[in-house]
Amino acid sequence: MLTPRAPHSISHSVSHFLISLTATLVLLGASVAWGESPFQYQEVMVPMRDGIRLQTVILTPIRKKQPIPILLQRTPYGVPEKAPETIPPSFQELSDDGYIFVFQNLRGRFKSEGVFALSSQVDLNNSKAVNETTDAYDTIDWLVKNVPSNGKVGIFGVSYLGLTAAMTLLKPHPALKAVSEQASPVDQWMNDDMHRFGALRLSYGFEYAVMEQTDKNKNTHFEFAVYDTYQWYLDAGPIKTLDNDYLHGSVPYWNSMVSHPDYDDFWKGEAWVRQLHSAPVPNLNVAGFWDQEDPWGPWQIFQHSAESDPNHNNYLVAGPWLHGQWQSPKAESIGSYGYGGHDTRENSGTISRRLSSAIFFMVMETASLGE
């Protein structure tokens, strides 16, 4: 995770961003010298329709012998290297219900083959195109055919993991029975992550692109020569100099941001939510009123899903949280501004986690009994 370097650096916001996304993975990958893991660990390479194989970790509960559903997370940040000795608190309710947990690195990240484009473009009319929607579809198809389960799959995650979950709504696999997209971005030009209604978030855009596209085998943190990164950006001059002087064409997504300052076809293509017009499976959005990364996405997914929702599949939980704060150990403040001793994670945060767990459990059980 990032170590904050200066008050104006993206390091503060990205540290919150990564804490919410990777804390669970770190815990799942942690191990101690004693005790027996409650999970059986398996690492496989799952083939996609274009022949690319994606690194996938399967954690199967040892004491759950009956056929149980699968819960999937797809991430660019890394997967567990071993089975956990204990169950992380954020997974406790789901674990109690009984699931096989599956974690997958996106194409081009860590051991996964291919190129990581850092893109959410989807062409639903091109059957040969590959993207996060098709990769999720192919992964679910492989899982239900190769992993002993009851044949039902749910997908969930926060931020980028929420994005990969949400994009399954564009073309869900028949085995996908529930989706929980939490703090998911949908439009990187409008008001998620990289821009605020077209205004580039300079440090965020630059440092995040560097983090995810510099080295496929790790999350790379740009090494500033000075502590005051705000001054560093001022001294850097025009944004084109950042590539000329430091990146030398090695980070394609950064160059795409610089090359497309307006809301052109590139950004409209990245806005995958423009193709969402229904709630094909039960989906739960979770949003933070003080989310500094993705204040736009969850509400847009909810609104677009509501365009056609005859089966009442569309849900949303929102609370007074930063980006992914409902997964933090405590949520008693926004920065230095406290909530007067109230831990919103134990109140509203618990509601979102338990509602997510309940939706997954009810949908999986209903689907299992009804088919």
mmCIF file of C-alpha atoms in Angstrom:
data_model
loop_
_atom_site.group_PDB
_atom_site.id
_atom_site.type_symbol
_atom_site.label_atom_id
_atom_site.label_comp_id
_atom_site.label_asym_id
_atom_site.label_seq_id
_atom_site.Cartn_x
_atom_site.Cartn_y
_atom_site.Cartn_z
ATOM 1 C CA MET A 1 0.000 0.000 0.000
ATOM 2 C CA LEU A 2 1.094 3.562 -0.559
ATOM 3 C CA THR A 3 2.921 5.504 2.111
ATOM 4 C CA PRO A 4 1.657 9.123 2.169
ATOM 5 C CA ARG A 5 4.388 11.419 0.906
ATOM 6 C CA ALA A 6 2.728 14.817 1.058
ATOM 7 C CA PRO A 7 -0.643 16.350 1.873
ATOM 8 C CA HIS A 8 -1.348 17.113 -1.772
ATOM 9 C CA SER A 9 -0.237 13.807 -3.229
ATOM 10 C CA ILE A 10 -2.605 11.169 -4.495
ATOM 11 C CA SER A 11 -0.964 8.921 -1.930
ATOM 12 C CA HIS A 12 -3.590 9.803 0.697
ATOM 13 C CA SER A 13 -6.579 9.045 -1.521
ATOM 14 C CA VAL A 14 -5.024 5.996 -3.135
ATOM 15 C CA SER A 15 -4.071 4.616 0.270
ATOM 16 C CA HIS A 16 -7.757 4.732 1.226
ATOM 17 C CA PHE A 17 -8.539 3.304 -2.212
ATOM 18 C CA LEU A 18 -6.144 0.372 -1.810
ATOM 19 C CA ILE A 19 -6.887 -0.249 1.858
ATOM 20 C CA SER A 20 -10.534 -0.911 1.037
ATOM 21 C CA LEU A 21 -9.609 -3.083 -1.934
ATOM 22 C CA THR A 22 -6.622 -5.055 -0.713
ATOM 23 C CA ALA A 23 -7.092 -5.437 3.030
ATOM 24 C CA THR A 24 -9.221 -8.511 2.494
ATOM 25 C CA LEU A 25 -6.742 -10.004 0.038
ATOM 26 C CA VAL A 26 -3.847 -9.354 2.407
ATOM 27 C CA LEU A 27 -5.717 -11.058 5.209
ATOM 28 C CA LEU A 28 -6.678 -13.948 2.976
ATOM 29 C CA GLY A 29 -3.066 -14.353 1.954
ATOM 30 C CA ALA A 30 -1.684 -14.109 5.481
ATOM 31 C CA SER A 31 -0.477 -17.185 7.287
ATOM 32 C CA VAL A 32 0.892 -18.128 10.688
ATOM 33 C CA ALA A 33 2.990 -21.072 11.804
ATOM 34 C CA TRP A 34 0.254 -22.878 13.703
ATOM 35 C CA GLY A 35 -3.337 -23.932 13.186
ATOM 36 C CA GLU A 36 -5.166 -25.370 10.222
ATOM 37 C CA SER A 37 -6.706 -23.233 7.494
ATOM 38 C CA PRO A 38 -10.485 -23.512 7.117
ATOM 39 C CA PHE A 39 -9.933 -23.503 3.332
ATOM 40 C CA GLN A 40 -8.409 -25.738 0.733
ATOM 41 C CA TYR A 41 -6.183 -23.648 -1.562
ATOM 42 C CA GLN A 42 -5.969 -24.148 -5.320
ATOM 43 C CA GLU A 43 -4.354 -21.964 -8.008
ATOM 44 C CA VAL A 44 -5.387 -22.502 -11.635
ATOM 45 C CA MET A 45 -5.038 -20.751 -14.983
ATOM 46 C CA VAL A 46 -8.524 -20.242 -16.407
ATOM 47 C CA PRO A 47 -8.734 -20.000 -20.236
ATOM 48 C CA MET A 48 -10.585 -17.167 -21.946
ATOM 49 C CA ARG A 49 -12.233 -17.310 -25.382
ATOM 50 C CA ASP A 50 -9.139 -15.850 -27.078
ATOM 51 C CA GLY A 51 -6.773 -18.386 -25.489
ATOM 52 C CA ILE A 52 -5.433 -16.066 -22.769
ATOM 53 C CA ARG A 53 -5.295 -17.699 -19.314
ATOM 54 C CA LEU A 54 -6.027 -15.837 -16.080
ATOM 55 C CA GLN A 55 -4.468 -16.604 -12.693
ATOM 56 C CA THR A 56 -7.268 -17.733 -10.398
ATOM 57 C CA VAL A 57 -7.227 -18.801 -6.740
ATOM 58 C CA ILE A 58 -9.976 -21.036 -5.358
ATOM 59 C CA LEU A 59 -10.588 -21.253 -1.607
ATOM 60 C CA THR A 60 -12.952 -24.093 -0.759
ATOM 61 C CA PRO A 61 -14.242 -24.412 2.832
ATOM 62 C CA ILE A 62 -13.015 -27.707 4.243
ATOM 63 C CA ARG A 63 -15.978 -28.275 6.569
ATOM 64 C CA LYS A 64 -18.729 -27.406 4.077
ATOM 65 C CA LYS A 65 -19.305 -30.744 2.378
ATOM 66 C CA GLN A 66 -22.661 -30.152 0.681
ATOM 67 C CA PRO A 67 -22.755 -28.416 -2.720
ATOM 68 C CA ILE A 68 -22.374 -24.687 -2.077
ATOM 69 C CA PRO A 69 -22.295 -21.574 -4.307
ATOM 70 C CA ILE A 70 -19.250 -19.681 -5.567
ATOM 71 C CA LEU A 71 -18.423 -16.045 -4.768
ATOM 72 C CA LEU A 72 -16.033 -14.404 -7.232
ATOM 73 C CA GLN A 73 -13.809 -11.328 -7.061
ATOM 74 C CA ARG A 74 -11.798 -10.099 -10.057
ATOM 75 C CA THR A 75 -8.937 -7.736 -9.253
ATOM 76 C CA PRO A 76 -5.890 -5.946 -10.718
ATOM 77 C CA TYR A 77 -4.156 -5.857 -7.316
ATOM 78 C CA GLY A 78 -3.072 -9.451 -6.708
ATOM 79 C CA VAL A 79 -4.587 -12.668 -5.330
ATOM 80 C CA PRO A 80 -3.815 -14.662 -2.164
ATOM 81 C CA GLU A 81 -0.609 -16.683 -2.236
ATOM 82 C CA LYS A 82 -1.818 -19.209 0.320
ATOM 83 C CA ALA A 83 -4.851 -20.214 2.318
ATOM 84 C CA PRO A 84 -5.709 -18.051 5.342
ATOM 85 C CA GLU A 85 -5.469 -19.363 8.874
ATOM 86 C CA THR A 86 -8.518 -17.375 9.948
ATOM 87 C CA ILE A 87 -11.506 -15.786 8.237
ATOM 88 C CA PRO A 88 -11.240 -11.985 7.802
ATOM 89 C CA PRO A 89 -13.999 -10.049 9.619
ATOM 90 C CA SER A 90 -15.277 -8.531 6.356
ATOM 91 C CA PHE A 91 -15.914 -12.057 5.043
ATOM 92 C CA GLN A 92 -17.332 -13.546 8.237
ATOM 93 C CA GLU A 93 -21.049 -13.293 7.375
ATOM 94 C CA LEU A 94 -20.477 -14.674 3.895
ATOM 95 C CA SER A 95 -18.300 -17.455 5.240
ATOM 96 C CA ASP A 96 -20.956 -18.377 7.793
ATOM 97 C CA ASP A 97 -23.487 -18.726 4.982
ATOM 98 C CA GLY A 98 -21.125 -21.038 3.126
ATOM 99 C CA TYR A 99 -19.387 -20.182 -0.144
ATOM 100 C CA ILE A 100 -16.408 -21.143 -2.243
ATOM 101 C CA PHE A 101 -14.327 -17.943 -2.586
ATOM 102 C CA VAL A 102 -12.602 -17.340 -5.917
ATOM 103 C CA PHE A 103 -10.101 -14.540 -6.609
ATOM 104 C CA GLN A 104 -8.808 -13.773 -10.089
ATOM 105 C CA ASN A 105 -6.160 -11.405 -11.423
ATOM 106 C CA LEU A 106 -7.313 -9.456 -14.464
ATOM 107 C CA ARG A 107 -5.606 -10.133 -17.790
ATOM 108 C CA GLY A 108 -2.109 -8.714 -17.880
ATOM 109 C CA ARG A 109 -1.762 -8.507 -14.094
ATOM 110 C CA PHE A 110 0.680 -10.652 -12.117
ATOM 111 C CA LYS A 111 0.575 -14.238 -13.478
ATOM 112 C CA SER A 112 -2.415 -13.621 -15.733
ATOM 113 C CA GLU A 113 -1.546 -13.619 -19.411
ATOM 114 C CA GLY A 114 -2.323 -10.848 -21.877
ATOM 115 C CA VAL A 115 -2.159 -7.068 -21.623
ATOM 116 C CA PHE A 116 -3.810 -4.970 -18.921
ATOM 117 C CA ALA A 117 -5.458 -2.103 -20.791
ATOM 118 C CA LEU A 118 -6.927 -0.423 -17.687
ATOM 119 C CA SER A 119 -10.062 -0.059 -19.785
ATOM 120 C CA SER A 120 -13.784 -0.556 -19.282
ATOM 121 C CA GLN A 121 -14.690 -0.463 -22.970
ATOM 122 C CA VAL A 122 -17.197 -3.099 -24.069
ATOM 123 C CA ASP A 123 -18.465 -3.768 -27.588
ATOM 124 C CA LEU A 124 -21.518 -5.963 -27.137
ATOM 125 C CA ASN A 125 -21.965 -6.222 -30.912
ATOM 126 C CA ASN A 126 -18.528 -7.729 -31.525
ATOM 127 C CA SER A 127 -18.565 -11.425 -30.615
ATOM 128 C CA LYS A 128 -14.772 -11.646 -30.991
ATOM 129 C CA ALA A 129 -13.977 -8.725 -28.675
ATOM 130 C CA VAL A 130 -12.602 -9.450 -25.201
ATOM 131 C CA ASN A 131 -13.146 -7.203 -22.192
ATOM 132 C CA GLU A 132 -13.987 -7.409 -18.503
ATOM 133 C CA THR A 133 -17.550 -8.488 -19.317
ATOM 134 C CA THR A 134 -16.489 -11.397 -21.516
ATOM 135 C CA ASP A 135 -13.631 -12.396 -19.194
ATOM 136 C CA ALA A 136 -16.059 -12.614 -16.285
ATOM 137 C CA TYR A 137 -18.502 -14.615 -18.410
ATOM 138 C CA ASP A 138 -15.788 -17.071 -19.481
ATOM 139 C CA THR A 139 -14.503 -17.373 -15.921
ATOM 140 C CA ILE A 140 -17.932 -18.194 -14.530
ATOM 141 C CA ASP A 141 -18.494 -20.690 -17.327
ATOM 142 C CA TRP A 142 -15.230 -22.467 -16.447
ATOM 143 C CA LEU A 143 -15.916 -22.402 -12.706
ATOM 144 C CA VAL A 144 -19.344 -24.027 -12.867
ATOM 145 C CA LYS A 145 -17.956 -26.731 -15.169
ATOM 146 C CA ASN A 146 -14.772 -27.457 -13.220
ATOM 147 C CA VAL A 147 -15.301 -26.583 -9.546
ATOM 148 C CA PRO A 148 -17.622 -28.812 -7.481
ATOM 149 C CA SER A 149 -20.427 -26.479 -6.361
ATOM 150 C CA ASN A 150 -24.179 -26.089 -6.670
ATOM 151 C CA GLY A 151 -23.645 -24.319 -9.999
ATOM 152 C CA LYS A 152 -24.551 -20.852 -8.694
ATOM 153 C CA VAL A 153 -22.171 -17.861 -8.746
ATOM 154 C CA GLY A 154 -22.188 -14.398 -7.193
ATOM 155 C CA ILE A 155 -19.667 -11.608 -7.840
ATOM 156 C CA PHE A 156 -18.815 -8.625 -5.656
ATOM 157 C CA GLY A 157 -16.121 -6.088 -4.848
ATOM 158 C CA VAL A 158 -15.221 -2.487 -4.071
ATOM 159 C CA SER A 159 -13.948 0.146 -6.536
ATOM 160 C CA TYR A 160 -12.047 -1.561 -9.396
ATOM 161 C CA LEU A 161 -13.286 -4.878 -8.036
ATOM 162 C CA GLY A 162 -16.734 -3.286 -7.981
ATOM 163 C CA LEU A 163 -16.256 -2.264 -11.609
ATOM 164 C CA THR A 164 -15.440 -5.797 -12.705
ATOM 165 C CA ALA A 165 -18.480 -7.015 -10.773
ATOM 166 C CA ALA A 166 -20.799 -4.375 -12.215
ATOM 167 C CA MET A 167 -19.735 -4.993 -15.805
ATOM 168 C CA THR A 168 -21.164 -8.515 -15.605
ATOM 169 C CA LEU A 169 -24.600 -6.853 -15.730
ATOM 170 C CA LEU A 170 -24.057 -6.093 -19.424
ATOM 171 C CA LYS A 171 -24.079 -9.816 -20.285
ATOM 172 C CA PRO A 172 -24.488 -12.047 -17.238
ATOM 173 C CA HIS A 173 -23.713 -15.741 -17.452
ATOM 174 C CA PRO A 174 -26.792 -17.897 -16.743
ATOM 175 C CA ALA A 175 -25.072 -19.194 -13.593
ATOM 176 C CA LEU A 176 -24.604 -15.669 -12.218
ATOM 177 C CA LYS A 177 -27.307 -15.192 -9.609
ATOM 178 C CA ALA A 178 -26.265 -12.072 -7.656
ATOM 179 C CA VAL A 179 -24.000 -9.028 -8.065
ATOM 180 C CA SER A 180 -22.834 -6.522 -5.447
ATOM 181 C CA GLU A 181 -21.046 -3.635 -7.111
ATOM 182 C CA GLN A 182 -19.651 -1.354 -4.390
ATOM 183 C CA ALA A 183 -18.211 2.090 -5.212
ATOM 184 C CA SER A 184 -17.917 1.096 -8.854
ATOM 185 C CA PRO A 185 -16.804 3.665 -11.442
ATOM 186 C CA VAL A 186 -18.831 3.965 -14.640
ATOM 187 C CA ASP A 187 -17.590 7.098 -16.424
ATOM 188 C CA GLN A 188 -13.992 8.205 -15.958
ATOM 189 C CA TRP A 189 -14.501 11.563 -17.689
ATOM 190 C CA MET A 190 -17.749 12.596 -16.079
ATOM 191 C CA ASN A 191 -17.334 12.197 -12.328
ATOM 192 C CA ASP A 192 -15.421 9.046 -11.416
ATOM 193 C CA ASP A 193 -11.749 8.619 -10.497
ATOM 194 C CA MET A 194 -9.856 10.437 -13.256
ATOM 195 C CA HIS A 195 -12.008 13.531 -13.865
ATOM 196 C CA ARG A 196 -14.590 15.761 -12.267
ATOM 197 C CA PHE A 197 -16.915 16.727 -15.118
ATOM 198 C CA GLY A 198 -13.950 16.905 -17.470
ATOM 199 C CA ALA A 199 -11.481 18.459 -15.017
ATOM 200 C CA LEU A 200 -8.473 16.124 -14.874
ATOM 201 C CA ARG A 201 -7.440 14.938 -11.420
ATOM 202 C CA LEU A 202 -3.782 15.315 -12.247
ATOM 203 C CA SER A 203 -2.012 13.535 -9.404
ATOM 204 C CA TYR A 204 -4.633 10.812 -9.178
ATOM 205 C CA GLY A 205 -4.672 10.081 -12.898
ATOM 206 C CA PHE A 206 -0.894 10.117 -13.270
ATOM 207 C CA GLU A 207 -0.022 8.078 -10.198
ATOM 208 C CA TYR A 208 -2.778 5.518 -10.594
ATOM 209 C CA ALA A 209 -1.891 4.854 -14.230
ATOM 210 C CA VAL A 210 1.740 4.436 -13.198
ATOM 211 C CA MET A 211 0.744 2.111 -10.372
ATOM 212 C CA GLU A 212 -1.191 -0.277 -12.599
ATOM 213 C CA GLN A 213 0.624 -0.210 -15.950
ATOM 214 C CA THR A 214 4.320 0.145 -15.125
ATOM 215 C CA ASP A 215 4.996 -3.438 -14.015
ATOM 216 C CA LYS A 216 2.537 -6.316 -14.435
ATOM 217 C CA ASN A 217 4.034 -8.146 -11.454
ATOM 218 C CA LYS A 218 3.409 -5.498 -8.811
ATOM 219 C CA ASN A 219 1.576 -2.313 -7.861
ATOM 220 C CA THR A 220 4.153 0.356 -8.701
ATOM 221 C CA HIS A 221 4.311 3.606 -6.749
ATOM 222 C CA PHE A 222 5.921 6.548 -8.526
ATOM 223 C CA GLU A 223 9.072 7.671 -6.727
ATOM 224 C CA PHE A 224 9.004 11.419 -6.249
ATOM 225 C CA ALA A 225 12.320 13.202 -5.857
ATOM 226 C CA VAL A 226 10.843 15.569 -3.250
ATOM 227 C CA TYR A 227 8.452 15.296 -0.318
ATOM 228 C CA ASP A 228 6.130 18.093 -1.456
ATOM 229 C CA THR A 229 4.454 16.458 -4.446
ATOM 230 C CA TYR A 230 2.149 19.434 -4.944
ATOM 231 C CA GLN A 231 5.193 21.552 -5.654
ATOM 232 C CA TRP A 232 6.610 18.745 -7.786
ATOM 233 C CA TYR A 233 3.594 18.880 -10.092
ATOM 234 C CA LEU A 234 3.792 22.683 -10.271
ATOM 235 C CA ASP A 235 7.442 22.494 -11.246
ATOM 236 C CA ALA A 236 6.825 19.752 -13.813
ATOM 237 C CA GLY A 237 5.210 22.187 -16.221
ATOM 238 C CA PRO A 238 2.743 21.109 -18.961
ATOM 239 C CA ILE A 239 1.335 17.628 -18.469
ATOM 240 C CA LYS A 240 2.914 16.379 -21.712
ATOM 241 C CA THR A 241 6.304 16.724 -20.057
ATOM 242 C CA LEU A 242 5.370 13.996 -17.573
ATOM 243 C CA ASP A 243 5.539 11.370 -20.282
ATOM 244 C CA ASN A 244 8.507 12.926 -22.074
ATOM 245 C CA ASP A 245 10.579 13.292 -18.911
ATOM 246 C CA TYR A 246 9.497 10.310 -16.793
ATOM 247 C CA LEU A 247 7.337 7.662 -18.466
ATOM 248 C CA HIS A 248 8.691 7.601 -22.032
ATOM 249 C CA GLY A 249 5.579 6.001 -23.490
ATOM 250 C CA SER A 250 5.506 3.141 -20.983
ATOM 251 C CA VAL A 251 2.062 3.930 -19.501
ATOM 252 C CA PRO A 252 -0.551 3.914 -22.307
ATOM 253 C CA TYR A 253 -3.528 4.888 -20.154
ATOM 254 C CA TRP A 254 -1.841 8.108 -19.036
ATOM 255 C CA ASN A 255 -1.210 9.065 -22.654
ATOM 256 C CA SER A 256 -4.847 8.312 -23.459
ATOM 257 C CA MET A 257 -5.963 10.737 -20.754
ATOM 258 C CA VAL A 258 -3.684 13.450 -22.078
ATOM 259 C CA SER A 259 -4.728 12.822 -25.687
ATOM 260 C CA HIS A 260 -8.453 12.973 -24.947
ATOM 261 C CA PRO A 261 -9.232 16.070 -22.864
ATOM 262 C CA ASP A 262 -12.818 16.283 -24.149
ATOM 263 C CA TYR A 263 -15.796 13.958 -23.839
ATOM 264 C CA ASP A 264 -15.117 12.304 -27.174
ATOM 265 C CA ASP A 265 -15.745 8.784 -28.472
ATOM 266 C CA PHE A 266 -12.860 7.434 -26.404
ATOM 267 C CA TRP A 267 -14.441 8.433 -23.090
ATOM 268 C CA LYS A 268 -17.951 7.599 -24.254
ATOM 269 C CA GLY A 269 -16.664 4.145 -25.078
ATOM 270 C CA GLU A 270 -15.132 3.856 -21.616
ATOM 271 C CA ALA A 271 -18.503 4.779 -20.061
ATOM 272 C CA TRP A 272 -19.801 1.221 -20.082
ATOM 273 C CA VAL A 273 -22.900 2.194 -18.097
ATOM 274 C CA ARG A 274 -24.345 3.832 -21.229
ATOM 275 C CA GLN A 275 -25.149 0.284 -22.396
ATOM 276 C CA LEU A 276 -26.901 -0.747 -19.175
ATOM 277 C CA HIS A 277 -30.697 -0.473 -19.273
ATOM 278 C CA SER A 278 -31.996 -3.181 -16.956
ATOM 279 C CA ALA A 279 -31.378 -5.254 -13.836
ATOM 280 C CA PRO A 280 -30.949 -8.758 -15.300
ATOM 281 C CA VAL A 281 -29.929 -10.295 -11.961
ATOM 282 C CA PRO A 282 -30.260 -9.078 -8.359
ATOM 283 C CA ASN A 283 -27.691 -6.318 -7.892
ATOM 284 C CA LEU A 284 -26.763 -4.357 -4.781
ATOM 285 C CA ASN A 285 -24.919 -1.038 -5.095
ATOM 286 C CA VAL A 286 -23.092 0.420 -2.103
ATOM 287 C CA ALA A 287 -22.202 4.115 -2.163
ATOM 288 C CA GLY A 288 -20.483 6.607 0.129
ATOM 289 C CA PHE A 289 -21.775 10.156 0.399
ATOM 290 C CA TRP A 290 -18.165 11.331 0.884
ATOM 291 C CA ASP A 291 -16.569 9.055 -1.707
ATOM 292 C CA GLN A 292 -13.692 11.049 -3.200
ATOM 293 C CA GLU A 293 -12.953 8.451 -5.910
ATOM 294 C CA ASP A 294 -16.279 7.256 -7.311
ATOM 295 C CA PRO A 295 -19.145 9.515 -6.259
ATOM 296 C CA TRP A 296 -20.907 9.001 -9.607
ATOM 297 C CA GLY A 297 -20.869 5.303 -10.422
ATOM 298 C CA PRO A 298 -23.155 3.581 -7.876
ATOM 299 C CA TRP A 299 -25.969 6.054 -8.446
ATOM 300 C CA GLN A 300 -25.687 5.746 -12.222
ATOM 301 C CA ILE A 301 -25.739 1.950 -12.104
ATOM 302 C CA PHE A 302 -28.797 2.095 -9.873
ATOM 303 C CA GLN A 303 -30.592 4.546 -12.184
ATOM 304 C CA HIS A 304 -29.750 2.663 -15.377
ATOM 305 C CA SER A 305 -30.730 -0.668 -13.826
ATOM 306 C CA ALA A 306 -34.055 0.836 -12.813
ATOM 307 C CA GLU A 307 -34.982 1.495 -16.451
ATOM 308 C CA SER A 308 -36.266 -2.088 -16.648
ATOM 309 C CA ASP A 309 -36.612 -3.951 -13.376
ATOM 310 C CA PRO A 310 -39.803 -6.026 -13.462
ATOM 311 C CA ASN A 311 -38.406 -8.535 -10.975
ATOM 312 C CA HIS A 312 -37.324 -5.876 -8.450
ATOM 313 C CA ASN A 313 -33.664 -6.843 -8.655
ATOM 314 C CA ASN A 314 -32.183 -3.371 -8.139
ATOM 315 C CA TYR A 315 -30.933 -2.275 -4.682
ATOM 316 C CA LEU A 316 -28.734 0.459 -3.216
ATOM 317 C CA VAL A 317 -27.256 1.165 0.226
ATOM 318 C CA ALA A 318 -25.595 4.538 0.894
ATOM 319 C CA GLY A 319 -23.949 5.936 4.002
ATOM 320 C CA PRO A 320 -21.617 8.679 5.319
ATOM 321 C CA TRP A 321 -18.446 6.982 4.086
ATOM 322 C CA LEU A 322 -15.245 7.638 2.229
ATOM 323 C CA HIS A 323 -14.294 5.372 -0.651
ATOM 324 C CA GLY A 324 -14.804 1.827 0.594
ATOM 325 C CA GLN A 325 -14.868 2.999 4.202
ATOM 326 C CA TRP A 326 -17.588 0.504 5.093
ATOM 327 C CA GLN A 327 -14.872 -2.168 4.919
ATOM 328 C CA SER A 328 -12.492 -0.348 7.256
ATOM 329 C CA PRO A 329 -12.069 -1.463 10.894
ATOM 330 C CA LYS A 330 -13.827 1.747 11.975
ATOM 331 C CA ALA A 331 -15.666 4.629 10.308
ATOM 332 C CA GLU A 332 -15.772 7.324 12.978
ATOM 333 C CA SER A 333 -14.617 10.313 10.955
ATOM 334 C CA ILE A 334 -14.003 11.918 7.596
ATOM 335 C CA GLY A 335 -10.345 12.870 7.853
ATOM 336 C CA SER A 336 -9.987 14.983 10.974
ATOM 337 C CA TYR A 337 -13.747 15.601 11.237
ATOM 338 C CA GLY A 338 -15.229 13.165 13.721
ATOM 339 C CA TYR A 339 -18.744 11.791 14.014
ATOM 340 C CA GLY A 340 -18.960 12.535 17.721
ATOM 341 C CA GLY A 341 -17.935 9.037 18.709
ATOM 342 C CA HIS A 342 -20.329 7.276 16.323
ATOM 343 C CA ASP A 343 -18.820 4.410 14.356
ATOM 344 C CA THR A 344 -20.906 4.368 11.182
ATOM 345 C CA ARG A 345 -19.360 1.066 10.133
ATOM 346 C CA GLU A 346 -21.006 -0.629 13.101
ATOM 347 C CA ASN A 347 -24.335 0.922 12.152
ATOM 348 C CA SER A 348 -24.833 1.661 8.468
ATOM 349 C CA GLY A 349 -21.742 -0.310 7.439
ATOM 350 C CA THR A 350 -23.035 -3.424 9.125
ATOM 351 C CA ILE A 351 -26.328 -2.928 7.311
ATOM 352 C CA SER A 352 -24.601 -2.856 3.919
ATOM 353 C CA ARG A 353 -22.486 -5.927 4.685
ATOM 354 C CA ARG A 354 -25.375 -7.922 6.083
ATOM 355 C CA LEU A 355 -27.725 -6.883 3.309
ATOM 356 C CA SER A 356 -25.104 -7.941 0.772
ATOM 357 C CA SER A 357 -24.704 -11.263 2.569
ATOM 358 C CA ALA A 358 -28.467 -11.719 2.830
ATOM 359 C CA ILE A 359 -29.046 -10.981 -0.858
ATOM 360 C CA PHE A 360 -26.360 -13.418 -1.918
ATOM 361 C CA PHE A 361 -27.647 -16.089 0.448
ATOM 362 C CA MET A 362 -31.338 -15.700 -0.430
ATOM 363 C CA VAL A 363 -30.731 -15.568 -4.164
ATOM 364 C CA MET A 364 -28.368 -18.534 -4.144
ATOM 365 C CA GLU A 365 -30.671 -20.619 -1.989
ATOM 366 C CA THR A 366 -33.777 -19.663 -3.978
ATOM 367 C CA ALA A 367 -32.030 -20.442 -7.225
ATOM 368 C CA SER A 368 -30.789 -23.755 -5.888
ATOM 369 C CA LEU A 369 -34.210 -24.821 -4.647
ATOM 370 C CA GLY A 370 -36.138 -23.509 -7.627
ATOM 371 C CA GLU A 371 -34.111 -25.130 -10.427
#
